[in-house]
Amino acid sequence: MGTPDLVPRPRSVTATGGAGFVPGPGTTLDAGPGTEDTARLLRAALGAATGLPLPPPTASAAGSGDGGGGGGGDVIRLRVDGAVAAALGPEGYRLEVTADGAELRGGGPAGAFWATQTLRQLLGPDAYRRAPLPGRARSLPPVRIEDAPRFAWRGLLLDVARHFTPKEGVLRWLDLLAAHRLNVLHLHLTDDQGWRLEVARFPRLTEVGAWRPRTRIGHGASTLWDERPHGGFYTRDDIREIVAYAAERHITVVPEIDIPGHSRAAVAAHPELGNTDVPGLTAPGVWTDWGISPDVLAPTEEVLRFYEGVLTEVLDLFPGEFVHIGGDECPRDQWRASPAARERAAELGLDGVDGLQGWFTRHFGHWLAERGRRLVGWDEILDGTPGDGADPGPGAVITSWRGYGGGIAAARAGHDVVMCPEQQVYLDHRQDGGPDEPVPIGYVRTLRDVYAFEPVPPELAGTAAERHVLGAQANLWTEAVEDQRRADYQAFPRLAAFAEAVWAPLGARDRADFEGRMDRTHYARLDALGVAYRPPSGPYPWQRRPGVPGRPVQGPPPVR
């Protein structure tokens, strides 16, 4: 028997020979301290797929096996193990299957959880179904696995501002991330086209800002419109549920509230946030088009207080360390046309209005740091002179999207970095150059291209700055991605390739081997999960969208 088709590929997989383990009605699930939540999730998932109850062992059997193995048979044993933590870190794990059962030891609760995701893959694609299929054999192969991730930040950005993903859809994404051992969901909650987070002290943000009257179909030169209103938002309890659901799966949810650009939906709800003294400017509505709106926040103390109020509620809802404030694509035209903005820049001692973005960033970087959080921003927040834009506050993290350059500069300056270059891992970009790709956007980024993505560029590899690369994330923007089916198509199977790129050790990737594992087994797992992925042979007829213009970019993407 060969090694199993696991995705992402573990660090070490050894087929040990002999008989595997066949779980049955008498199989117990023995969860040690720190693994109780993971055991509950595993019992629910495998119970649904197999019909097995997997009860806890009796009191006399539960204590066995806490040393170096052994104990009673017919058991799946979960443990947190200090020796594993010392060797592999808190997300590392060791998993061994024998004829008597399976033993899963994590360096921490997260490691134990990732071990269960591997165990589920070992059971075969039917382990991802919600009811047992009659007459199907189920067994675990005899195997020994030692595994740990290469990077601590392994993420996906989901843009829910352009096209809203209902709460149930977000929970589904969390399950898909967990199945691929990804551990960050970056939620892009606000933009010109919609505000998706309920803020109790400012109800108009969702009463007005969460809804737009119509939506452009396609991109670029498209003249097609969907005349139905589009929108939606997450209540505070929705967010609490999403965050708790993610935490059970050892996934961090990073909220993004855009400041000071990409703010038209907020200004539509509260016109006083905008640059109201610009001659001829009228109060805008929520934007119905794509691209970059010229509407930006006014550089006033009142706007700072407003967003401090917003972020106070964000901190209450999202307990994680990181809060993203956007900071990308901020036009300066309204500031240049605003007498108040020009005066404000002079009062602050800035070299013109271009320094106002850095002023916003510095304020919220320090504000968040005072509350024990870390600002995250797109690489533009480091643009400008040292006094105007290069001080995002203590502990700031840079998400490098305009290529590798911003991340390289940030790491060399001592900032932590998450690599997500548009040219490599933007999943809204088209997957093929042919005419059948639906609403073709950006560069051609095939499954093989994403698999070849390397988060650490040569300029940082082997240098002291390399340690600042926390990891990477793939970004799925939704201007041309209107629903779950389209999102599935854009994300998969490329997200599986990305997961291996950020999990597997440097030098351990093998593209042909990966494609073989996908073909033999992993596409069947995605089928069982109900994922409407792009087939390797090209889109099905119902996945195409003939006649809907996109915004393709010709030629190979630059590496910069």
Coordinates of C-alpha atoms in Angstrom, one line a residue:
M1 CA 0.0 0.0 0.0
G2 CA 1.4 3.4 -1.0
T3 CA 1.2 6.6 1.0
P4 CA -2.3 8.2 1.2
D5 CA -3.3 11.2 -1.0
L6 CA -3.3 14.0 1.6
V7 CA -3.7 17.7 0.7
P8 CA -1.8 19.6 1.9
R9 CA 1.0 17.1 1.9
P10 CA 2.4 16.4 5.4
R11 CA 6.0 16.8 6.3
S12 CA 6.6 13.1 6.7
V13 CA 4.3 10.2 5.8
T14 CA 5.4 6.6 6.3
A15 CA 3.3 3.6 5.3
T16 CA 4.0 1.1 8.1
G17 CA 2.5 -2.0 6.5
G18 CA 0.3 -4.6 8.1
A19 CA -3.4 -4.3 8.8
G20 CA -5.1 -0.9 9.0
F21 CA -7.8 0.1 11.4
V22 CA -11.5 -0.5 10.7
P23 CA -13.6 1.7 13.0
G24 CA -16.9 0.1 14.1
P25 CA -19.7 0.3 16.5
G26 CA -17.4 -0.4 19.4
T27 CA -14.8 2.2 18.5
T28 CA -14.3 4.9 21.2
L29 CA -13.0 8.4 21.0
D30 CA -10.7 9.1 23.9
A31 CA -10.0 12.9 24.3
G32 CA -7.3 14.1 26.7
P33 CA -7.2 17.5 28.3
G34 CA -7.1 20.4 25.8
T35 CA -8.8 18.3 23.0
E36 CA -12.4 18.3 24.2
D37 CA -13.7 20.7 21.6
T38 CA -11.8 19.0 18.8
A39 CA -13.3 15.6 20.0
R40 CA -16.8 17.1 19.8
L41 CA -16.3 18.3 16.3
L42 CA -14.7 15.0 15.2
R43 CA -17.4 13.0 16.7
A44 CA -20.1 15.1 14.9
A45 CA -18.3 15.0 11.5
L46 CA -17.4 11.3 11.6
G47 CA -20.7 10.3 13.3
A48 CA -22.6 12.0 10.4
A49 CA -20.5 10.4 7.7
T50 CA -20.2 6.9 9.2
G51 CA -23.1 6.5 11.5
L52 CA -20.8 5.5 14.3
P53 CA -21.4 6.9 17.8
L54 CA -17.7 7.1 18.8
P55 CA -18.5 7.3 22.5
P56 CA -15.9 8.1 25.2
P57 CA -14.1 5.1 26.6
T58 CA -15.0 3.7 30.0
A59 CA -13.3 5.2 33.0
S60 CA -10.8 2.3 33.3
A61 CA -9.8 2.5 29.7
A62 CA -9.6 6.3 29.4
G63 CA -6.4 6.6 31.3
S64 CA -4.4 4.2 29.2
G65 CA -2.2 5.3 26.4
D66 CA -1.2 8.6 27.9
G67 CA 2.5 7.7 27.8
G68 CA 4.2 6.7 24.7
G69 CA 1.4 4.7 23.1
G70 CA -0.2 1.4 24.0
G71 CA -3.5 1.2 25.9
G72 CA -6.6 -0.6 24.9
G73 CA -7.6 -1.3 21.3
D74 CA -10.4 -0.1 19.0
V75 CA -9.9 3.5 20.0
I76 CA -9.1 6.9 18.5
R77 CA -7.0 8.7 21.0
L78 CA -6.5 12.5 21.1
R79 CA -3.8 14.1 23.2
V80 CA -1.9 17.4 23.6
D81 CA 1.7 16.4 24.0
G82 CA 4.6 18.6 25.3
A83 CA 7.2 16.5 23.4
V84 CA 5.4 17.1 20.2
A85 CA 5.2 20.8 21.0
A86 CA 9.0 20.9 21.6
A87 CA 9.7 19.1 18.3
L88 CA 7.0 20.5 16.0
G89 CA 5.5 23.6 17.7
P90 CA 1.9 24.1 18.8
E91 CA 0.4 23.4 15.4
G92 CA 2.4 20.3 14.8
Y93 CA 1.1 16.8 15.3
R94 CA 2.0 13.1 15.1
L95 CA -0.5 10.6 13.9
E96 CA -0.2 6.8 13.9
V97 CA -2.7 4.2 12.7
T98 CA -2.3 0.6 13.7
A99 CA -4.7 -2.4 13.6
D100 CA -5.8 -1.4 17.1
G101 CA -6.8 2.2 16.4
A102 CA -5.4 5.7 15.8
E103 CA -3.3 7.9 18.1
L104 CA -3.2 11.7 17.4
R105 CA -0.9 13.9 19.4
G106 CA -0.8 17.6 18.9
G107 CA 1.8 20.1 20.1
G108 CA -1.2 22.1 21.3
P109 CA -4.9 22.1 20.9
A110 CA -4.5 23.5 17.3
G111 CA -2.1 20.7 16.5
A112 CA -4.6 18.1 17.7
F113 CA -7.2 19.7 15.6
W114 CA -5.1 19.6 12.4
A115 CA -4.4 15.9 13.2
T116 CA -8.1 15.2 13.1
Q117 CA -8.4 16.9 9.7
T118 CA -5.7 14.6 8.4
L119 CA -7.5 11.6 10.0
R120 CA -10.7 12.6 8.2
Q121 CA -8.8 12.7 4.9
L122 CA -7.4 9.2 5.6
L123 CA -10.9 7.8 5.8
G124 CA -11.6 8.7 2.2
P125 CA -13.9 11.2 0.4
D126 CA -17.0 9.7 2.0
A127 CA -15.9 11.1 5.3
Y128 CA -17.0 14.5 4.1
R129 CA -20.6 13.5 3.5
R130 CA -23.4 14.3 5.9
A131 CA -24.9 10.8 6.0
P132 CA -23.4 7.3 5.7
L133 CA -23.6 5.7 2.3
P134 CA -24.8 2.1 2.5
G135 CA -22.4 -0.7 1.7
R136 CA -19.3 1.5 1.7
A137 CA -16.2 0.1 3.5
R138 CA -14.3 2.5 5.7
S139 CA -10.8 1.9 7.0
L140 CA -7.7 3.9 8.0
P141 CA -4.5 2.8 6.4
P142 CA -1.5 1.8 8.5
V143 CA 0.6 4.9 8.5
R144 CA 2.8 7.1 10.6
I145 CA 2.6 10.9 10.0
E146 CA 4.7 13.7 11.5
D147 CA 3.6 17.2 10.4
A148 CA 3.8 20.9 11.1
P149 CA 3.1 24.0 9.0
R150 CA 5.8 26.1 7.5
F151 CA 4.0 29.4 8.1
A152 CA 1.9 30.7 11.0
W153 CA -0.4 32.8 8.8
R154 CA -2.2 30.7 6.2
G155 CA -5.1 32.7 5.0
L156 CA -7.9 33.6 2.7
L157 CA -9.4 37.0 2.1
L158 CA -13.1 36.9 1.4
D159 CA -14.6 40.1 0.0
V160 CA -18.1 40.3 1.4
A161 CA -18.5 44.1 0.6
R162 CA -18.8 43.9 -3.2
H163 CA -21.1 40.9 -3.2
F164 CA -22.5 39.9 0.2
T165 CA -21.9 36.3 1.5
P166 CA -24.6 35.4 4.0
K167 CA -23.6 34.1 7.4
E168 CA -24.2 30.4 6.5
G169 CA -21.9 30.9 3.5
V170 CA -19.1 32.3 5.8
L171 CA -19.5 29.3 8.1
R172 CA -19.1 27.0 5.1
W173 CA -15.9 28.8 4.1
L174 CA -14.6 28.2 7.6
D175 CA -15.2 24.5 7.2
L176 CA -13.4 24.5 3.8
L177 CA -10.4 26.4 5.3
A178 CA -10.2 23.9 8.2
A179 CA -10.3 21.0 5.8
H180 CA -7.2 22.4 4.1
R181 CA -5.4 23.4 7.3
L182 CA -5.7 27.1 6.6
N183 CA -6.0 29.2 9.8
V184 CA -6.9 32.9 8.9
L185 CA -10.1 34.3 7.4
H186 CA -9.7 37.9 6.5
L187 CA -13.2 39.4 6.1
H188 CA -13.3 42.5 3.9
L189 CA -16.3 44.1 5.6
T190 CA -16.5 47.6 4.2
D191 CA -16.0 49.3 0.8
D192 CA -17.5 51.8 -1.6
Q193 CA -20.1 49.2 -2.6
G194 CA -21.4 48.2 0.9
W195 CA -20.9 48.2 4.6
R196 CA -21.5 44.7 6.1
L197 CA -21.1 45.1 9.9
E198 CA -23.8 46.1 12.3
V199 CA -22.5 49.0 14.5
A200 CA -24.9 49.6 17.4
R201 CA -24.0 53.2 17.9
F202 CA -24.3 54.1 14.2
P203 CA -27.3 52.1 12.8
R204 CA -27.3 54.1 9.6
L205 CA -24.1 52.4 8.5
T206 CA -26.2 49.3 7.7
E207 CA -29.6 50.9 7.3
V208 CA -28.2 52.9 4.4
G209 CA -24.7 51.7 3.7
A210 CA -25.5 48.0 3.4
W211 CA -27.6 48.4 0.3
R212 CA -27.0 49.6 -3.2
P213 CA -29.8 50.2 -5.8
R214 CA -28.2 48.2 -8.6
T215 CA -25.1 46.4 -9.6
R216 CA -22.9 46.4 -12.7
I217 CA -22.7 42.9 -14.2
G218 CA -19.2 42.1 -15.3
H219 CA -16.3 44.6 -15.2
G220 CA -14.5 47.2 -17.3
A221 CA -16.5 48.3 -20.3
S222 CA -19.6 46.2 -19.4
T223 CA -22.9 47.9 -20.1
L224 CA -24.9 45.3 -18.3
W225 CA -26.8 46.0 -15.1
D226 CA -28.7 44.0 -12.5
E227 CA -31.4 46.5 -11.6
R228 CA -32.3 44.7 -8.3
P229 CA -31.0 46.2 -5.0
H230 CA -28.1 44.2 -3.5
G231 CA -26.9 44.1 0.0
G232 CA -27.0 42.6 3.5
F233 CA -25.0 42.7 6.7
Y234 CA -24.0 40.7 9.7
T235 CA -25.6 41.4 13.0
R236 CA -23.5 41.5 16.1
D237 CA -24.7 38.1 17.0
D238 CA -23.9 36.8 13.5
I239 CA -20.3 38.0 14.0
R240 CA -20.1 36.4 17.5
E241 CA -21.3 33.1 15.9
I242 CA -18.8 33.4 13.1
V243 CA -15.9 34.1 15.4
A244 CA -16.8 31.3 17.8
Y245 CA -17.2 28.9 14.9
A246 CA -13.8 29.9 13.6
A247 CA -12.2 29.6 17.0
E248 CA -13.4 26.0 17.5
R249 CA -11.5 25.3 14.2
H250 CA -8.4 27.2 15.3
I251 CA -9.0 29.9 12.7
T252 CA -8.5 33.6 13.4
V253 CA -11.0 36.0 11.8
V254 CA -9.3 39.3 10.8
P255 CA -11.9 42.1 10.3
E256 CA -11.2 44.9 7.7
I257 CA -12.7 48.4 8.1
D258 CA -11.4 50.6 5.3
I259 CA -9.8 53.9 6.3
P260 CA -9.5 56.5 4.7
G261 CA -10.3 55.4 1.2
H262 CA -12.9 52.9 -0.1
S263 CA -15.3 54.6 2.2
R264 CA -18.2 55.7 0.0
A265 CA -20.8 53.4 1.7
A266 CA -19.9 55.0 5.0
V267 CA -20.1 58.5 3.6
A268 CA -23.4 57.7 2.0
A269 CA -24.8 56.7 5.4
H270 CA -23.1 59.7 7.2
P271 CA -22.4 62.5 4.7
E272 CA -20.6 64.5 7.5
L273 CA -17.7 62.0 7.3
G274 CA -16.9 63.3 3.8
N275 CA -15.2 66.4 2.5
T276 CA -18.4 68.4 2.4
D277 CA -16.7 71.7 1.5
V278 CA -15.5 70.5 -1.9
P279 CA -17.2 72.8 -4.5
G280 CA -20.0 71.2 -6.3
L281 CA -19.8 67.9 -4.3
T282 CA -23.1 66.4 -3.4
A283 CA -23.8 63.6 -0.8
P284 CA -23.1 60.3 -2.6
G285 CA -25.1 57.1 -2.5
V286 CA -23.7 53.7 -2.1
W287 CA -21.6 53.1 -5.2
T288 CA -23.1 50.8 -7.9
D289 CA -19.9 50.6 -10.0
W290 CA -16.6 48.9 -9.5
G291 CA -13.1 50.4 -9.3
I292 CA -12.1 53.1 -6.9
S293 CA -14.5 55.8 -5.8
P294 CA -13.1 59.3 -5.3
D295 CA -15.0 59.6 -2.0
V296 CA -12.6 59.6 1.0
L297 CA -12.9 60.5 4.7
A298 CA -12.4 64.0 5.8
P299 CA -9.3 64.6 8.0
T300 CA -11.2 65.9 11.0
E301 CA -11.2 65.0 14.7
E302 CA -14.9 64.2 14.4
V303 CA -14.1 61.5 11.8
L304 CA -11.4 60.1 14.1
R305 CA -13.9 59.9 17.0
F306 CA -16.5 58.2 14.7
Y307 CA -14.1 55.5 13.6
E308 CA -12.8 55.0 17.1
G309 CA -16.5 54.3 18.0
V310 CA -16.7 51.8 15.1
L311 CA -13.4 50.1 16.1
T312 CA -14.4 49.9 19.7
E313 CA -17.3 47.7 18.7
V314 CA -15.0 45.8 16.3
L315 CA -12.6 45.0 19.2
D316 CA -15.6 43.8 21.3
L317 CA -16.7 41.4 18.5
F318 CA -13.3 40.2 17.2
P319 CA -11.0 39.2 20.1
G320 CA -8.1 38.3 17.8
E321 CA -4.8 40.2 17.8
F322 CA -5.1 41.7 14.3
V323 CA -7.4 44.5 12.9
H324 CA -7.1 45.5 9.3
I325 CA -7.8 49.1 8.4
G326 CA -7.3 48.9 4.6
G327 CA -5.3 51.9 3.5
D328 CA -5.1 51.0 -0.2
E329 CA -6.1 53.0 -3.3
C330 CA -6.9 56.3 -1.5
P331 CA -7.4 59.1 -4.0
R332 CA -6.3 62.6 -2.9
D333 CA -8.4 64.6 -5.3
Q334 CA -11.1 65.6 -2.8
W335 CA -8.5 66.6 -0.2
R336 CA -6.7 68.8 -2.8
A337 CA -10.1 70.4 -3.6
S338 CA -11.1 70.8 0.0
P339 CA -9.9 74.1 1.8
A340 CA -10.5 72.4 5.1
A341 CA -8.3 69.4 4.2
R342 CA -5.5 71.6 3.0
E343 CA -5.7 73.7 6.1
R344 CA -5.7 70.5 8.2
A345 CA -2.6 69.2 6.5
A346 CA -0.8 72.5 7.2
E347 CA -1.9 72.5 10.9
L348 CA -0.4 69.0 11.2
G349 CA 2.9 70.1 9.7
L350 CA 2.5 67.7 6.7
D351 CA 4.0 68.3 3.3
G352 CA 0.6 68.7 1.6
V353 CA -2.5 66.6 1.6
D354 CA -0.7 63.5 0.4
G355 CA 0.5 63.1 4.0
L356 CA -3.1 62.8 5.4
Q357 CA -3.3 59.1 4.7
G358 CA -0.2 58.5 6.9
W359 CA -1.8 60.7 9.6
F360 CA -4.9 58.5 9.6
T361 CA -2.8 55.3 9.7
R362 CA -0.5 56.5 12.5
H363 CA -3.5 57.6 14.6
F364 CA -5.2 54.2 14.4
G365 CA -2.0 52.2 14.6
H366 CA -1.3 53.8 18.0
W367 CA -4.9 53.7 19.1
L368 CA -5.0 49.9 18.4
A369 CA -1.7 49.3 20.1
E370 CA -2.9 51.0 23.2
R371 CA -5.6 48.5 23.4
G372 CA -3.4 45.5 22.8
R373 CA -4.1 45.0 19.2
R374 CA -2.0 45.2 16.0
L375 CA -2.9 47.2 12.9
V376 CA -2.8 45.5 9.6
G377 CA -2.8 47.5 6.4
W378 CA -2.2 47.1 2.7
D379 CA 1.3 48.0 1.5
E380 CA 0.4 51.6 0.6
I381 CA 0.4 52.5 4.3
L382 CA 4.2 52.6 4.0
D383 CA 4.2 55.0 1.0
G384 CA 5.5 58.5 1.5
T385 CA 8.1 60.3 3.5
P386 CA 9.0 59.0 7.0
G387 CA 7.0 61.8 8.5
D388 CA 4.0 61.4 6.2
G389 CA 3.4 57.7 5.6
A390 CA 6.0 55.3 6.9
D391 CA 5.1 55.1 10.6
P392 CA 2.0 52.8 10.8
G393 CA 2.4 52.4 14.6
P394 CA 4.0 49.8 16.8
G395 CA 3.5 46.2 15.7
A396 CA 1.9 47.0 12.4
V397 CA 1.6 44.2 9.9
I398 CA 1.8 44.8 6.1
T399 CA -0.3 42.8 3.6
S400 CA 1.8 43.1 0.4
W401 CA -0.6 43.0 -2.6
R402 CA 1.1 45.2 -5.3
G403 CA 3.7 42.4 -5.8
Y404 CA 6.5 41.5 -3.5
G405 CA 8.1 44.9 -3.3
G406 CA 6.1 46.4 -0.5
G407 CA 6.6 43.3 1.6
I408 CA 10.3 43.2 1.0
A409 CA 10.6 46.9 2.0
A410 CA 8.4 46.3 5.1
A411 CA 10.3 43.3 6.3
R412 CA 13.6 45.1 5.9
A413 CA 12.2 47.9 7.9
G414 CA 11.3 45.5 10.7
H415 CA 7.6 45.1 10.0
D416 CA 5.9 41.7 9.9
V417 CA 4.5 40.9 6.5
V418 CA 1.8 38.7 5.0
M419 CA 2.5 38.1 1.3
C420 CA -0.5 38.2 -1.0
P421 CA 0.8 39.6 -4.4
E422 CA -1.9 40.2 -6.9
Q423 CA 0.1 38.7 -9.7
Q424 CA 0.4 35.4 -7.9
V425 CA -2.5 34.6 -5.5
Y426 CA -5.5 36.7 -6.4
L427 CA -8.2 34.1 -6.9
D428 CA -10.5 36.4 -8.7
H429 CA -8.0 36.4 -11.6
R430 CA -8.8 34.1 -14.5
Q431 CA -7.7 30.5 -14.5
D432 CA -7.1 30.1 -18.2
G433 CA -6.6 32.3 -21.3
G434 CA -9.4 30.7 -23.3
P435 CA -12.7 32.3 -24.2
D436 CA -14.8 30.1 -21.8
E437 CA -13.5 31.6 -18.5
P438 CA -16.4 33.4 -16.9
V439 CA -15.9 37.2 -16.7
P440 CA -12.2 37.1 -17.2
I441 CA -10.3 39.3 -14.7
G442 CA -6.6 40.0 -14.4
Y443 CA -3.7 37.7 -15.2
V444 CA -4.0 34.0 -16.1
R445 CA -3.2 32.2 -12.9
T446 CA -3.5 28.4 -13.4
L447 CA -3.5 25.7 -10.7
R448 CA 0.2 25.2 -11.5
D449 CA 0.9 28.9 -11.1
V450 CA -0.6 29.0 -7.6
Y451 CA 1.1 25.8 -6.6
A452 CA 4.4 27.4 -7.5
F453 CA 3.8 30.5 -5.4
E454 CA 6.7 31.1 -2.9
P455 CA 5.9 33.5 0.0
V456 CA 9.5 34.3 0.7
P457 CA 11.1 36.2 -2.2
P458 CA 14.8 35.6 -3.0
E459 CA 15.6 39.1 -1.7
L460 CA 14.6 38.0 1.8
A461 CA 15.5 34.3 1.8
G462 CA 18.3 33.6 4.2
T463 CA 18.4 37.1 5.6
A464 CA 17.5 38.3 9.1
A465 CA 14.4 40.0 7.6
E466 CA 13.0 36.6 6.5
R467 CA 11.6 36.0 10.0
H468 CA 9.2 38.9 9.4
V469 CA 7.3 36.9 6.7
L470 CA 4.4 35.6 8.9
G471 CA 3.0 33.8 5.9
A472 CA 0.6 34.4 3.0
Q473 CA -3.0 34.6 2.0
A474 CA -4.9 34.2 -1.2
N475 CA -7.4 37.0 -1.9
L476 CA -10.8 36.5 -3.4
W477 CA -12.4 39.8 -4.5
T478 CA -16.0 39.6 -5.6
E479 CA -16.8 42.4 -8.1
A480 CA -17.5 39.7 -10.7
V481 CA -18.2 36.9 -8.2
E482 CA -21.9 37.2 -7.4
D483 CA -22.7 34.0 -5.5
Q484 CA -21.4 30.9 -3.8
R485 CA -21.2 28.9 -7.0
R486 CA -19.0 31.5 -8.7
A487 CA -16.9 31.9 -5.5
D488 CA -16.3 28.1 -5.5
Y489 CA -15.3 28.2 -9.1
Q490 CA -12.7 30.9 -8.6
A491 CA -11.3 29.5 -5.4
F492 CA -11.1 25.8 -6.1
P493 CA -9.0 23.8 -6.9
R494 CA -6.5 26.7 -6.6
L495 CA -7.0 27.2 -2.9
A496 CA -5.9 23.6 -2.4
A497 CA -2.7 24.4 -4.2
F498 CA -2.2 27.5 -2.1
A499 CA -2.8 25.5 1.1
E500 CA 0.1 23.2 0.2
A501 CA 2.3 26.1 -0.8
V502 CA 2.0 27.7 2.7
W503 CA 1.9 24.4 4.7
A504 CA 4.6 22.2 3.1
P505 CA 8.3 22.5 4.0
L506 CA 10.5 24.5 1.7
G507 CA 11.7 22.2 -1.1
A508 CA 9.1 19.5 -0.4
R509 CA 6.6 20.5 -3.1
D510 CA 6.2 18.2 -6.1
R511 CA 3.7 19.5 -8.7
A512 CA 3.2 16.2 -10.5
D513 CA 2.6 14.4 -7.2
F514 CA 0.2 17.1 -6.1
E515 CA -1.8 16.8 -9.4
G516 CA -1.9 13.1 -8.9
R517 CA -3.3 13.4 -5.4
M518 CA -5.9 15.8 -6.7
D519 CA -7.0 13.6 -9.5
R520 CA -7.0 10.3 -7.5
T521 CA -8.7 11.6 -4.4
H522 CA -9.0 15.3 -3.6
Y523 CA -11.5 16.2 -6.3
A524 CA -13.7 13.5 -4.9
R525 CA -13.4 15.1 -1.4
L526 CA -14.4 18.5 -2.9
D527 CA -17.4 16.7 -4.6
A528 CA -18.5 15.3 -1.3
L529 CA -18.2 18.7 0.2
G530 CA -20.4 20.2 -2.6
V531 CA -17.7 22.5 -3.9
A532 CA -18.5 23.7 -7.5
Y533 CA -14.8 23.8 -8.5
R534 CA -13.3 24.4 -11.9
P535 CA -12.7 21.0 -13.5
P536 CA -9.2 20.4 -14.8
S537 CA -10.5 20.1 -18.3
G538 CA -12.1 23.6 -18.2
P539 CA -15.5 25.1 -17.2
Y540 CA -18.7 23.2 -17.5
P541 CA -21.2 25.0 -19.8
W542 CA -23.1 26.3 -16.8
Q543 CA -20.0 27.8 -15.3
R544 CA -19.3 30.0 -18.4
R545 CA -20.8 33.4 -18.8
P546 CA -20.7 34.3 -22.5
G547 CA -21.2 38.0 -23.3
V548 CA -20.3 39.3 -19.9
P549 CA -17.2 41.5 -20.3
G550 CA -14.4 41.3 -17.8
R551 CA -11.0 43.1 -17.3
P552 CA -8.3 40.7 -18.5
V553 CA -4.7 41.6 -18.4
Q554 CA -2.6 40.1 -21.2
G555 CA 0.8 38.6 -20.9
P556 CA 2.7 37.0 -18.0
P557 CA 2.3 38.7 -14.7
P558 CA 5.4 40.7 -13.5
V559 CA 7.3 39.5 -10.5
R560 CA 8.2 42.6 -8.5

